[in-house]
C-alpha positions as CSV (number, residue, x, y, z in Angstrom):
1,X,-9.7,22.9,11.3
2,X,-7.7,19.7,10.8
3,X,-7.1,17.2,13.4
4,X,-4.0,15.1,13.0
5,X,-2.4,12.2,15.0
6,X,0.9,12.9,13.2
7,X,2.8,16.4,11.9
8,X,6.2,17.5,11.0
9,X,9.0,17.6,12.2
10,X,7.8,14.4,13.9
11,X,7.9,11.3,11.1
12,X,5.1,9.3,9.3
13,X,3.1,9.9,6.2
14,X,-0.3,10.5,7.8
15,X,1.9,13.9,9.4
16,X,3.3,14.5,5.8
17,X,-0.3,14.2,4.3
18,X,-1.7,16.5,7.3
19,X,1.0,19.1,6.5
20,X,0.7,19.6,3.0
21,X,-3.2,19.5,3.1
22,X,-3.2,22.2,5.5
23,X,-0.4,24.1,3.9
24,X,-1.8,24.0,0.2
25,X,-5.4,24.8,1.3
26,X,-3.7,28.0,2.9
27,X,-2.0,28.8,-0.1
28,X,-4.9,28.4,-1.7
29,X,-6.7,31.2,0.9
30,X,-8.2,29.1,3.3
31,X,-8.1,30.1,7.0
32,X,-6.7,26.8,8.4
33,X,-5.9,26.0,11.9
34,X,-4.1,22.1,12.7
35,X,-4.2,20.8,16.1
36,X,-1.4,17.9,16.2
37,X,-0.2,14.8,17.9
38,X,3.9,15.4,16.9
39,X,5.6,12.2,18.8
40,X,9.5,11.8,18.1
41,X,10.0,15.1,17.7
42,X,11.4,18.1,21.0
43,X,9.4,20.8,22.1
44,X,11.8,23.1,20.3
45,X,12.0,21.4,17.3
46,X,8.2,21.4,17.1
47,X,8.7,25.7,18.0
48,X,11.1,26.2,15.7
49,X,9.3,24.3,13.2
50,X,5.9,25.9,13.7
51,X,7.2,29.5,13.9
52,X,8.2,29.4,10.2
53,X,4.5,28.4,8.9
54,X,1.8,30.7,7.7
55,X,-0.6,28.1,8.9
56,X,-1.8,28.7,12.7
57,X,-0.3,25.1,14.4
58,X,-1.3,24.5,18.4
59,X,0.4,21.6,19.7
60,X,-1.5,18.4,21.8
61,X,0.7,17.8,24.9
62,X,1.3,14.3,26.3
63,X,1.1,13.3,29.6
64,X,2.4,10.1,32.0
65,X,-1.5,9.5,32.3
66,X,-3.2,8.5,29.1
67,X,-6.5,9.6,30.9
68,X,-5.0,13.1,31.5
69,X,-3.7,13.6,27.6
70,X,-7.3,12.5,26.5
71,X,-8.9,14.6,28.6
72,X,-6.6,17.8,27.4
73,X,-6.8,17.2,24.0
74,X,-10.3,17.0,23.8
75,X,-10.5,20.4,25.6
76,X,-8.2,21.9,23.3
77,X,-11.0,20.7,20.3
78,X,-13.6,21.7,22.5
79,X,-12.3,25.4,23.0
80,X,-11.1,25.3,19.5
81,X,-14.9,24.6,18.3
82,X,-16.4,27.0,20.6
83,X,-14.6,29.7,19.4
84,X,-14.1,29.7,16.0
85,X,-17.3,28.9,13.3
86,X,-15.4,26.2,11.3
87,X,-16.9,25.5,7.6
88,X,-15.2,22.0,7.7
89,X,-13.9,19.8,10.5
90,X,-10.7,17.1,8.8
91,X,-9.9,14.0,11.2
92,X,-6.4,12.5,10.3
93,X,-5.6,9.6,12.0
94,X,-7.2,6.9,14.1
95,X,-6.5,9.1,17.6
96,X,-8.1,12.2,15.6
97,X,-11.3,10.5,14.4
98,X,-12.3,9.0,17.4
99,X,-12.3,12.0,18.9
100,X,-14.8,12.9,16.2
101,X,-17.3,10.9,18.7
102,X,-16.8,12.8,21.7
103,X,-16.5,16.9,20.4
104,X,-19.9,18.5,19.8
105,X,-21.3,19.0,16.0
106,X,-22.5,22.7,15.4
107,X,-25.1,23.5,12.5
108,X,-23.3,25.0,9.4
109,X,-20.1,22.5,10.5
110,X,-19.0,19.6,8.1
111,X,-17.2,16.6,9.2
112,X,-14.5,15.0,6.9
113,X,-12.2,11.4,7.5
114,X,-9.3,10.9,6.0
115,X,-8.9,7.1,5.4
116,X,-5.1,6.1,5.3
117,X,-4.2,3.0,6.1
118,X,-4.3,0.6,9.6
119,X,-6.2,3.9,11.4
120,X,-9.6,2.2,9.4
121,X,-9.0,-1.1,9.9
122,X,-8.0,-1.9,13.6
123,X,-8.3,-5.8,14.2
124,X,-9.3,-4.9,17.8
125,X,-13.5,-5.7,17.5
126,X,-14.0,-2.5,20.3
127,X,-12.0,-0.1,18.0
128,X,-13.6,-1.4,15.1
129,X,-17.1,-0.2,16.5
130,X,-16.0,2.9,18.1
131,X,-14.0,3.6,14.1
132,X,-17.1,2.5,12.2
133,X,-19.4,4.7,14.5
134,X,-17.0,7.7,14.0
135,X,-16.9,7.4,10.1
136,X,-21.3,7.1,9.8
137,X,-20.7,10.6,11.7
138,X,-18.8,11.8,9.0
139,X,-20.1,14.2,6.3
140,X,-17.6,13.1,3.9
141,X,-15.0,9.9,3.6
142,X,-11.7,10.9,2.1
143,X,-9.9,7.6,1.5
144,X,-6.4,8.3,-0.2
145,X,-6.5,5.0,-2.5
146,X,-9.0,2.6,-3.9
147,X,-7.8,0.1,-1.5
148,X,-7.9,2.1,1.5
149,X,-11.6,2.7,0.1
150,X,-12.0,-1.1,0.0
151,X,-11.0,-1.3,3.6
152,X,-13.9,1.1,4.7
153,X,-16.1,-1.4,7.0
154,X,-18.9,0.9,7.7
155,X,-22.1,0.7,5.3
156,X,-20.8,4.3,4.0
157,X,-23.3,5.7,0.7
158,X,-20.8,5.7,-2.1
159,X,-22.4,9.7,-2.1
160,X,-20.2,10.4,1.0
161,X,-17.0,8.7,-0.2
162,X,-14.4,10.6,-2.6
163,X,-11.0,8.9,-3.3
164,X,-8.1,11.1,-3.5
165,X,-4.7,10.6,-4.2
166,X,-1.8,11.4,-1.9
167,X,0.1,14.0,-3.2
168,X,4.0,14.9,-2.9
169,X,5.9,18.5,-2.6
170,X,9.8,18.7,-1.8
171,X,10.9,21.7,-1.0
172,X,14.4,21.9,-1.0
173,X,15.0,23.2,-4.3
174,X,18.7,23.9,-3.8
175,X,19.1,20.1,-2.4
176,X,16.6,18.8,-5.3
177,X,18.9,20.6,-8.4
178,X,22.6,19.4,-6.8
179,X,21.4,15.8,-6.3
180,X,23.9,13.4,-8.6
181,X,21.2,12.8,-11.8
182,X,20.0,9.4,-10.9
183,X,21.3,6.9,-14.0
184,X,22.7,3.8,-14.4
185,X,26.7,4.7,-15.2
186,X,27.8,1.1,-13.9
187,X,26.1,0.9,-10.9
188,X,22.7,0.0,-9.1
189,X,21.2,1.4,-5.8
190,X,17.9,0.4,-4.5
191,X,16.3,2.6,-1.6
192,X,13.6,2.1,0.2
193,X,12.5,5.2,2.5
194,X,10.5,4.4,5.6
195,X,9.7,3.5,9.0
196,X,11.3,0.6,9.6
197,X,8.3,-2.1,10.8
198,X,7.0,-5.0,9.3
199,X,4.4,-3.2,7.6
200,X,6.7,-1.4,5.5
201,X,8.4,-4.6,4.1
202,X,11.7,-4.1,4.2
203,X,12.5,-8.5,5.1
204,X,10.8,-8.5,2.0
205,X,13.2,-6.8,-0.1
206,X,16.3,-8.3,2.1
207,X,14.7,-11.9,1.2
208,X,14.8,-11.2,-2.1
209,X,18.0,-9.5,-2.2
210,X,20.4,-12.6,-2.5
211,X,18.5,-13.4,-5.6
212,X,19.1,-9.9,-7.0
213,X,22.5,-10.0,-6.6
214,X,23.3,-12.8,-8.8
215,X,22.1,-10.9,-11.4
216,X,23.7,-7.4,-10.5
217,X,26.4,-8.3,-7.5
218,X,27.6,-5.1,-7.0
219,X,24.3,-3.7,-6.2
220,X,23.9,-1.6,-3.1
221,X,20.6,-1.4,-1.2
222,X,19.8,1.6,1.1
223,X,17.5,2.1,3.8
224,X,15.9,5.3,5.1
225,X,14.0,5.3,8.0
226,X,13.7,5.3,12.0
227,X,14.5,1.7,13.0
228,X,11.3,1.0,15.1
229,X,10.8,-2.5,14.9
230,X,13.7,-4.6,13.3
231,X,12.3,-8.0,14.4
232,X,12.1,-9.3,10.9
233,X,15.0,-7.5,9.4
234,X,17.3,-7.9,12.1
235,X,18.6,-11.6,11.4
236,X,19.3,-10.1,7.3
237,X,21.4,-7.1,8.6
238,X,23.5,-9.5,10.1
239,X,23.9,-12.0,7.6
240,X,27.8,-12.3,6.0
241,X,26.1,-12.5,2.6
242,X,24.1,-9.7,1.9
243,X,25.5,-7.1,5.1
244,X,27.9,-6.0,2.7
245,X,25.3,-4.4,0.2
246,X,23.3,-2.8,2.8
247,X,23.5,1.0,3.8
248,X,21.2,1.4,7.2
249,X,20.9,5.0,7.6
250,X,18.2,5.5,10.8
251,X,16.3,8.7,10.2
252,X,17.5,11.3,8.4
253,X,17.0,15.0,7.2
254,X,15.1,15.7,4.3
255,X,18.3,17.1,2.4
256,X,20.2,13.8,3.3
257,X,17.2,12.1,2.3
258,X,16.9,14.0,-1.3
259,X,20.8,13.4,-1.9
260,X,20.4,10.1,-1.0
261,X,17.5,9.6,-3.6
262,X,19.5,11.6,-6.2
263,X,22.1,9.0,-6.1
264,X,19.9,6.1,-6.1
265,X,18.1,4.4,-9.1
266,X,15.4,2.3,-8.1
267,X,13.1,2.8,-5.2
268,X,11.2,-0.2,-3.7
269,X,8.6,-1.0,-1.1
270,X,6.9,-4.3,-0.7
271,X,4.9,-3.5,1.9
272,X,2.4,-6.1,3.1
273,X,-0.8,-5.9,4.9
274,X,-0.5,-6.7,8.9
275,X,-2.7,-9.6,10.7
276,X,-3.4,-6.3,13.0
277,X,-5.3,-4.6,9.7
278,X,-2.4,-2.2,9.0
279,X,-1.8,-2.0,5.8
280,X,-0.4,0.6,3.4
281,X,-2.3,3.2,2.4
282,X,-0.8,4.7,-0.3
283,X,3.0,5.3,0.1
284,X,4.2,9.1,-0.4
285,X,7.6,8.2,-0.6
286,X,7.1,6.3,-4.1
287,X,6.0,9.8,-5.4
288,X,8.5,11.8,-3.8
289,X,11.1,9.3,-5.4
290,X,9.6,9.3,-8.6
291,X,9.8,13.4,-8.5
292,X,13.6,12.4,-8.9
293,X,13.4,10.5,-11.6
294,X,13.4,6.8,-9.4
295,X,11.3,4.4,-11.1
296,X,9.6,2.5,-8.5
297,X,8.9,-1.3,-7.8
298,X,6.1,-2.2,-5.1
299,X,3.0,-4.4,-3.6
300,X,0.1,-5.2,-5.6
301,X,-2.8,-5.8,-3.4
302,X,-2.2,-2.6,-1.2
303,X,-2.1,1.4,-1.7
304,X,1.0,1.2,-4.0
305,X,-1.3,-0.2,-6.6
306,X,-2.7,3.6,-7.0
307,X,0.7,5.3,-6.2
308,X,2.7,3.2,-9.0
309,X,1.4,3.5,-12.5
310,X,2.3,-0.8,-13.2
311,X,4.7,-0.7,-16.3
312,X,5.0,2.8,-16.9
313,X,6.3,4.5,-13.6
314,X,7.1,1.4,-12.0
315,X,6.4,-2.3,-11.5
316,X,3.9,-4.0,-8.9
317,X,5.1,-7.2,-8.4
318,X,3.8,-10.2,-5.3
319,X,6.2,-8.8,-2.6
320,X,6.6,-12.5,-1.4
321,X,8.0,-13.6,-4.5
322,X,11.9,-12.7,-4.6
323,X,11.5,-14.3,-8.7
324,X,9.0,-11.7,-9.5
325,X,11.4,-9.1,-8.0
326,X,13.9,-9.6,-10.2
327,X,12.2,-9.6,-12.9
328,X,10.9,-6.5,-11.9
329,X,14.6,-4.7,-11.9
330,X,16.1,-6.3,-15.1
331,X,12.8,-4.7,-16.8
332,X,13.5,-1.4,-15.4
333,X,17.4,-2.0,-15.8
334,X,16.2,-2.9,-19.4
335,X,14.4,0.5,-20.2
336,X,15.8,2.9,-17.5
337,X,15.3,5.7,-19.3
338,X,11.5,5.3,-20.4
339,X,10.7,4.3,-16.9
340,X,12.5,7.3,-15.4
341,X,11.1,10.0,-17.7
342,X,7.5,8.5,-17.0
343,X,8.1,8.2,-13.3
344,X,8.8,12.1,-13.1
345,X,5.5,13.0,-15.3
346,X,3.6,10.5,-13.1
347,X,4.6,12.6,-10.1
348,X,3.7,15.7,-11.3
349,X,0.4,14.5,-11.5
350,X,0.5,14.4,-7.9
351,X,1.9,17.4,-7.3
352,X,0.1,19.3,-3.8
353,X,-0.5,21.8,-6.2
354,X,-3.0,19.7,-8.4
355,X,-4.2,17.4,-5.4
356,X,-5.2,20.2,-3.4
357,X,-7.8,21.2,-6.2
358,X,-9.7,17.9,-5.8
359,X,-10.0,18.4,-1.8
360,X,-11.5,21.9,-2.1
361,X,-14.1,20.2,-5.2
362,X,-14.4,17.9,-2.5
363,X,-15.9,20.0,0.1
364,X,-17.6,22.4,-2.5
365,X,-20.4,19.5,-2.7
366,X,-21.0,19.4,0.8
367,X,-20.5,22.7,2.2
């Protein structure tokens, strides 16, 4: 059973990570069952979605009372437990492991934690009990990158702890093969895909942008994401400057997403780690991108260090400092076609496919 605080169609990478885990251990002929938070997403979208899955998906509700969607979804475990004889139990997501501390264990049942990102490291020193005490509860520690390992707080045995990648699948084969071949015919397009917070970065990229366009001025930069919290981006959309390069899409659908991509040449993130203790975990969208043939340009000192192979599928640069980001383009500008080719073998790597081999190894040692 895996228990998620995010799942398609609703947004976020902890969902995309749930989904794909759950679908590729099915593939893989597991009997999997997901029981998922889904926020920004209708009750028919979530149907619709659902009903075309080979994986059995049951749906947390949400209520006006936080009390009353606690209390329901913990039943829903509860019930779930009682009547099936799970191997394996996954927690996704801060909401999902700390319910980890109020569902029964039964003999023959393994716990396992994903780790991702800010749901580890809460700066809040009640949630930082209640997470530590939910993670020593845990059979097994699944942290998606060496740096969302290094956030790990509890006094975990480095028996119980097992780093594994995120890993990418896109679908949309028809959408992937009509994309425009990403390549640098006279033009430059950066894209960053994302939620829109200051997590993510984006001010960091729009800081450095002005710098960026001295050296290529017809550059355009795009953004892809739902526009949650533009407090530090807001004052750069509406500067005379740089407004002119920027493309602010909102959310979109995955094939306007993949086109999008397709006609892009460098993606970017400079994510940076949150006085809250959010922090990027890994950052799916640099593989998806990279699938593409996008070379990629990113944060050192967060999860991109392990989703960005530094000078061969990308560049990790200081995400504060707009000279480093330059630098970073002209080098991939420079060699576009060695960093592209590496960028789509380094994604393969990464591949569900492959990834999902490592979880079921994963759980072989402690089933």
């Amino acid at each position: 059973m895996l228990i998620t605080a995010e799942f398609p169609p609703g947004p976020g990478g902890i969902g995309n990570h749930a989904y794909n885990l759950g679908k590729f251990l099915g593939k893989n002929g597991h009997d999997v069952k997901v029981l998922a938070v889904s926020d920004y997403a209708s009750r028919e979208e979530e149907k619709n979605f659902d009903e075309k899955e080979e994986i059995e998906i049951q749906r947390f509700l949400r209520h006006e009372s936080r009390l009353k969607t606690l209390y329901g979804r913990i039943n829903k475990i509860r019930d779930a437990i009682a009547e099936n004889n799970f191997d394996i139990i996954i927690f996704s997501g801060r909401f999902s492991l700390l319910t980890s501390l109020l569902i029964p264990k039964k003999q023959g049942t393994k716990f396992v934690a994903i780790a991702h990102g800010g749901d580890i490291n809460p700066d809040s020193k009640l949630l930082k009990t209640a997470v530590n005490s939910a993670i020593r509860k845990m059979d097994l520690i699944i942290p998606v990158s060496r740096f969302s390992k290094s956030k790990l707080n509890a006094n975990i045995p480095e028996n119980k702890i097992e780093v594994i990648p995120n890993g990418f699948d896109i679908e949309l084969a028809d959408e992937v093969n009509s994309v425009i071949r990403n390549s640098l015919n006279g033009t430059l397009n950066l894209v960053t895909v994302g939620t829109v917070w200051p997590r993510k970065g984006h001010h960091n990229v729009l800081k450095a942008l002005p710098l960026v366009l001295k050296k290529f001025p017809e550059l355009k930069y795009k953004i892809i994401g739902r526009l949650a919290d533009t407090s530090k981006t807001k004052s750069y959309f509406e500067n005379e400057q740089i407004k002119k390069h920027l493309i602010v899409y909102g959310s979109v659908s995955n094939a306007e997403m993949i086109q999008e991509l397709g006609q892009s040449q460098i993606f970017i993130m400079l994510s940076e780690t949150q006085s809250s203790g959010d922090f990027e975990g890994f950052g799916i969208a640099v593989i998806e991108a990279n699938s593409l043939g996008l070379p990629a340009i990113g944060s050192r000192n967060s999860g991109l260090e392990d989703s960005i192979n530094d000078g061969e599928s990308g560049i990790l640069v200081d995400p504060k400092n707009p000279e480093e980001v330059v630098r970073a383009v002209e080098k991939i500008v420079n060699d576009y076609e060695r960093f592209s080719t590496n960028a789509k073998q380094w994604a393969l790597k990464h591949h569900w496919s492959n990834v999902v081999t490592l979880y079921e190894k994963a759980f072989d040692k402690i089933k």
